[in-house]
CSV table of C-alpha atoms in Angstrom, one decimal:
chain,number,residue,atom,x,y,z
A,1,MET,CA,0.0,-0.1,0.0
A,2,SER,CA,1.3,3.4,-0.8
A,3,LEU,CA,0.3,7.0,-0.7
A,4,ARG,CA,1.8,9.5,-3.1
A,5,LEU,CA,1.6,13.2,-3.1
A,6,TYR,CA,3.0,15.3,-6.1
A,7,LYS,CA,3.2,19.1,-6.1
A,8,GLN,CA,4.8,21.7,-8.3
A,9,TYR,CA,6.8,24.4,-6.5
A,10,LYS,CA,9.5,26.9,-7.3
A,11,TYR,CA,11.8,25.5,-4.9
A,12,THR,CA,13.0,22.1,-3.8
A,13,ILE,CA,12.5,21.5,-0.1
A,14,LEU,CA,15.8,21.9,1.8
A,15,GLY,CA,16.4,19.4,4.6
A,16,ASP,CA,15.7,16.1,5.9
A,17,ILE,CA,14.6,18.2,8.8
A,18,ILE,CA,11.5,16.0,9.5
A,19,MET,CA,13.4,12.8,9.5
A,20,PHE,CA,12.7,12.9,13.2
A,21,LEU,CA,9.2,11.3,12.4
A,22,GLY,CA,10.6,7.9,12.1
A,23,CYS,CA,14.3,7.7,12.9
A,24,HIS,CA,14.9,4.0,13.7
A,25,SER,CA,13.9,1.2,11.3
A,26,SER,CA,12.2,3.5,9.1
A,27,VAL,CA,13.5,7.2,8.3
A,28,VAL,CA,11.4,10.0,7.0
A,29,SER,CA,13.4,12.1,4.7
A,30,LEU,CA,12.2,15.3,3.1
A,31,ALA,CA,15.5,16.2,1.6
A,32,ARG,CA,16.8,19.0,-0.5
A,33,THR,CA,16.1,16.8,-3.6
A,34,SER,CA,13.7,16.2,-6.3
A,35,THR,CA,12.3,13.1,-4.8
A,36,PHE,CA,11.1,12.2,-1.3
A,37,ILE,CA,10.6,8.5,-0.6
A,38,THR,CA,10.1,7.0,2.7
A,39,GLU,CA,8.8,4.0,4.6
A,40,ILE,CA,6.6,4.8,7.6
A,41,PRO,CA,5.4,2.0,10.1
A,42,GLU,CA,2.0,2.3,11.5
A,43,ALA,CA,3.3,3.4,14.9
A,44,ASN,CA,4.6,6.6,13.4
A,45,MET,CA,1.5,7.6,11.5
A,46,ASN,CA,0.1,10.2,14.0
A,47,LYS,CA,3.5,12.1,13.8
A,48,THR,CA,3.5,11.6,10.1
A,49,ARG,CA,0.0,13.2,9.9
A,50,LEU,CA,1.1,16.1,12.1
A,51,CYS,CA,4.2,16.6,9.9
A,52,ILE,CA,2.0,16.8,6.7
A,53,VAL,CA,-0.1,19.4,8.4
A,54,VAL,CA,2.8,21.7,9.4
A,55,PHE,CA,4.4,21.1,6.0
A,56,VAL,CA,1.2,22.3,4.3
A,57,LEU,CA,0.8,25.3,6.6
A,58,LEU,CA,4.5,26.3,5.8
A,59,LEU,CA,3.9,25.9,2.1
A,60,PHE,CA,0.8,28.3,2.1
A,61,SER,CA,2.0,30.6,4.7
A,62,GLY,CA,4.9,31.9,2.4
A,63,ALA,CA,7.5,30.5,5.0
A,64,MET,CA,8.6,27.6,2.9
A,65,PRO,CA,11.5,29.4,1.1
A,66,LEU,CA,13.3,29.4,4.5
A,67,PHE,CA,13.4,25.6,3.9
A,68,ALA,CA,14.1,25.8,0.2
A,69,GLN,CA,17.1,25.6,-2.1
A,70,ARG,CA,17.1,26.3,-5.8
A,71,MET,CA,17.7,23.0,-7.8
A,72,PRO,CA,18.3,22.3,-11.6
A,73,GLN,CA,14.3,21.8,-12.0
A,74,ASP,CA,11.1,23.2,-10.4
A,75,ASN,CA,9.4,19.9,-9.3
A,76,TRP,CA,9.4,18.4,-5.9
A,77,TYR,CA,7.7,15.1,-5.2
A,78,LEU,CA,6.5,13.6,-1.9
A,79,ALA,CA,6.1,9.9,-1.9
A,80,ILE,CA,5.2,7.9,1.2
A,81,SER,CA,5.4,4.2,0.5
A,82,TRP,CA,5.2,1.0,2.7
A,83,THR,CA,6.9,-1.2,0.0
A,84,GLN,CA,10.5,0.2,-0.2
A,85,THR,CA,13.4,1.3,2.2
A,86,VAL,CA,14.9,4.6,1.4
A,87,THR,CA,16.7,6.4,4.3
A,88,ASP,CA,17.7,9.6,2.5
A,89,VAL,CA,17.9,11.3,-0.8
A,90,ALA,CA,20.2,14.1,-2.4
A,91,VAL,CA,20.6,15.7,-5.7
A,92,ASP,CA,23.8,16.9,-7.5
A,93,SER,CA,24.3,20.0,-9.6
A,94,THR,CA,23.3,18.1,-12.7
A,95,GLY,CA,19.9,16.9,-11.3
A,96,THR,CA,21.2,13.2,-10.6
A,97,VAL,CA,19.4,11.7,-7.8
A,98,TYR,CA,21.1,9.6,-5.0
A,99,THR,CA,19.5,7.5,-2.4
A,100,THR,CA,20.6,5.6,0.7
A,101,GLY,CA,18.9,2.4,2.0
A,102,GLY,CA,19.3,-1.4,2.0
A,103,ASN,CA,23.1,-1.1,2.6
A,104,GLN,CA,23.8,0.7,-0.6
A,105,VAL,CA,23.7,3.9,-2.5
A,106,GLN,CA,21.7,4.0,-5.7
A,107,VAL,CA,21.9,6.7,-8.4
A,108,PHE,CA,19.0,7.8,-10.8
A,109,LYS,CA,18.2,10.2,-13.5
A,110,GLN,CA,15.5,12.7,-12.7
A,111,ASP,CA,13.0,10.6,-14.5
A,112,GLY,CA,13.8,7.6,-12.4
A,113,THR,CA,16.1,5.7,-14.7
A,114,PHE,CA,18.6,3.6,-12.9
A,115,ILE,CA,22.2,4.5,-13.4
A,116,ARG,CA,24.4,2.7,-11.0
A,117,LYS,CA,24.8,1.6,-7.3
A,118,TRP,CA,27.5,0.8,-4.9
A,119,SER,CA,27.5,-1.0,-1.6
A,120,LEU,CA,27.9,0.5,1.9
A,121,SER,CA,27.0,-1.4,5.0
A,122,GLY,CA,24.6,0.8,7.0
A,123,ALA,CA,24.2,3.6,4.5
A,124,LEU,CA,21.9,6.0,6.2
A,125,SER,CA,22.2,9.7,5.3
A,126,ILE,CA,23.5,11.4,2.1
A,127,ALA,CA,24.4,14.8,0.9
A,128,VAL,CA,26.2,16.3,-2.1
A,129,GLY,CA,28.9,19.0,-1.9
A,130,THR,CA,29.4,21.9,-4.2
A,131,ASN,CA,31.9,20.0,-6.4
A,132,ASP,CA,29.4,17.1,-6.5
A,133,GLU,CA,31.4,14.9,-4.1
A,134,VAL,CA,28.9,12.6,-2.4
A,135,TYR,CA,28.9,12.3,1.4
A,136,VAL,CA,27.3,9.3,3.0
A,137,SER,CA,27.0,8.4,6.7
A,138,SER,CA,26.9,4.8,7.9
A,139,SER,CA,25.0,3.6,11.0
A,140,THR,CA,27.1,0.4,11.0
A,141,SER,CA,30.5,1.7,11.0
A,142,ASN,CA,29.6,5.2,12.3
A,143,ARG,CA,31.9,6.9,9.7
A,144,ILE,CA,31.4,9.6,7.1
A,145,TYR,CA,32.4,8.3,3.6
A,146,VAL,CA,33.1,10.6,0.6
A,147,PHE,CA,32.7,9.2,-3.0
A,148,SER,CA,32.8,10.6,-6.4
A,149,THR,CA,29.6,10.7,-8.5
A,150,ALA,CA,30.8,7.3,-10.0
A,151,GLY,CA,31.0,5.8,-6.5
A,152,THR,CA,34.8,5.8,-6.3
A,153,PRO,CA,35.8,6.1,-2.5
A,154,LEU,CA,37.7,9.3,-1.9
A,155,ARG,CA,38.1,9.6,1.9
A,156,GLN,CA,36.4,8.8,5.2
A,157,TRP,CA,36.6,9.7,8.8
A,158,GLY,CA,35.1,8.9,12.2
A,159,SER,CA,34.4,5.9,14.3
A,160,THR,CA,32.1,4.6,17.1
A,161,GLY,CA,32.0,6.5,20.3
A,162,SER,CA,31.3,9.7,22.1
A,163,GLU,CA,34.5,11.6,21.7
A,164,THR,CA,35.4,14.4,19.2
A,165,ASN,CA,35.3,12.8,15.7
A,166,GLN,CA,33.3,9.8,16.9
A,167,PHE,CA,29.6,9.2,16.1
A,168,SER,CA,26.6,7.0,17.0
A,169,SER,CA,24.1,6.7,14.2
A,170,PRO,CA,25.1,10.1,12.3
A,171,ARG,CA,22.9,12.0,9.9
A,172,ILE,CA,24.6,14.7,7.7
A,173,ASP,CA,24.2,17.7,5.5
A,174,VAL,CA,26.7,19.8,3.4
A,175,TRP,CA,26.6,23.5,3.2
A,176,THR,CA,27.7,25.6,0.2
A,177,ASN,CA,31.2,26.1,1.7
A,178,ASP,CA,31.5,22.4,2.0
A,179,LEU,CA,31.2,22.5,5.8
A,180,VAL,CA,29.8,19.1,6.9
A,181,PHE,CA,27.1,19.2,9.7
A,182,VAL,CA,26.5,16.0,11.5
A,183,ALA,CA,23.5,15.2,13.7
A,184,ASP,CA,25.0,12.8,16.2
A,185,TYR,CA,22.0,10.8,17.0
A,186,ASN,CA,22.8,8.8,20.2
A,187,ASN,CA,25.3,11.4,21.4
A,188,ASP,CA,22.8,14.3,21.5
A,189,ARG,CA,25.0,16.7,19.5
A,190,ILE,CA,25.8,18.4,16.4
A,191,GLN,CA,29.5,18.1,15.1
A,192,VAL,CA,30.9,20.1,12.3
A,193,PHE,CA,33.8,19.2,9.9
A,194,ASP,CA,35.5,20.7,6.9
A,195,SER,CA,35.3,18.8,3.7
A,196,MET,CA,38.5,16.7,4.4
A,197,GLY,CA,37.1,15.6,7.9
A,198,ASN,CA,39.0,18.1,10.0
A,199,PHE,CA,37.0,18.8,13.1
A,200,VAL,CA,35.6,22.5,13.3
A,201,ARG,CA,33.3,22.6,16.3
A,202,THR,CA,30.5,20.8,18.3
A,203,TRP,CA,27.5,21.9,20.3
A,204,GLY,CA,24.5,20.4,22.1
A,205,SER,CA,23.9,18.2,25.1
A,206,TYR,CA,21.0,16.0,26.3
A,207,GLY,CA,17.8,17.7,27.5
A,208,SER,CA,14.6,19.4,26.5
A,209,ALA,CA,15.4,23.1,27.2
A,210,PRO,CA,16.0,25.3,24.1
A,211,GLY,CA,19.2,24.4,22.5
A,212,GLU,CA,19.4,21.0,24.1
A,213,LEU,CA,18.7,17.8,22.0
A,214,ASP,CA,17.3,14.4,22.5
A,215,SER,CA,18.3,12.0,19.5
A,216,PRO,CA,18.9,14.5,16.8
A,217,CYS,CA,18.2,12.5,13.7
A,218,ALA,CA,17.9,15.0,10.9
A,219,ILE,CA,19.8,18.1,9.9
A,220,ALA,CA,19.7,20.7,7.0
A,221,VAL,CA,21.4,24.1,6.4
A,222,ASP,CA,19.5,26.8,4.4
A,223,LEU,CA,20.9,29.2,1.9
A,224,ASP,CA,21.6,31.8,4.7
A,225,GLY,CA,23.6,29.2,6.7
A,226,LEU,CA,20.9,28.5,9.5
A,227,VAL,CA,21.1,25.1,10.8
A,228,TYR,CA,17.8,23.1,11.2
A,229,VAL,CA,17.8,20.1,13.5
A,230,GLY,CA,15.0,17.5,13.7
A,231,ASP,CA,15.0,16.9,17.5
A,232,TYR,CA,13.4,13.5,17.6
A,233,GLY,CA,13.1,13.0,21.3
A,234,ASN,CA,11.6,16.3,21.9
A,235,ASP,CA,9.2,16.2,18.9
A,236,ARG,CA,10.4,19.6,17.6
A,237,ILE,CA,12.6,21.3,15.1
A,238,GLN,CA,15.3,23.6,16.4
A,239,VAL,CA,17.3,26.3,14.5
A,240,PHE,CA,20.8,27.4,15.2
A,241,GLN,CA,23.5,29.5,13.8
A,242,GLN,CA,26.5,27.8,12.3
A,243,ASP,CA,28.4,28.5,15.6
A,244,GLY,CA,25.7,26.6,17.7
A,245,THR,CA,23.9,29.8,18.9
A,246,TYR,CA,20.3,28.9,19.5
A,247,VAL,CA,17.9,31.1,17.2
């Protein structure tokens, strides 16, 4: 059974900021891409309905450009499916679509034509840098991997743990200056790196007060550099400046 929603809009939605709706076996990813595909278990449907209401309100209130990014074409697609496993999706500068899920990265043309795939255990979250390098996080190795568009490994960093440059079920986004923002799910924090994996800064701690986090499982950076974090355990979205200042 599947429910599919399609809508034309000038911008493509920025951010898997509502991945917090189903962050364990099934992840909601409203990504800065031309395609949004997710698998939602029945237990998460109430949150999903709430998310769709908020999404529609944003769309018609004029606030949506805050969550938007110009992409090569003007369509965005929302597809909710119970028959496939896609954990995240991203688009490069040519409009090529990349998805994670099922321990692999798959690549498609805009019309859905399959191009290629490569294996990566625990492939969870994906983003594309300004030079079209493909960044993928793994929930198995708790590392960040960087590939060429052809799937050639370029570099990687991270390990399992709670120290600096360590992760536990990381989700990622890459800003226009190729800073890599990592929502470190089980460590209740955000870590920031340059494109080579050098540590820049971190912020966040466990809690429910403004600026505190409980299982952040989605992150996106808008065109102005504001960082949107899906705070799963607190059922909210928080906004930060890039230095971690709560907005």
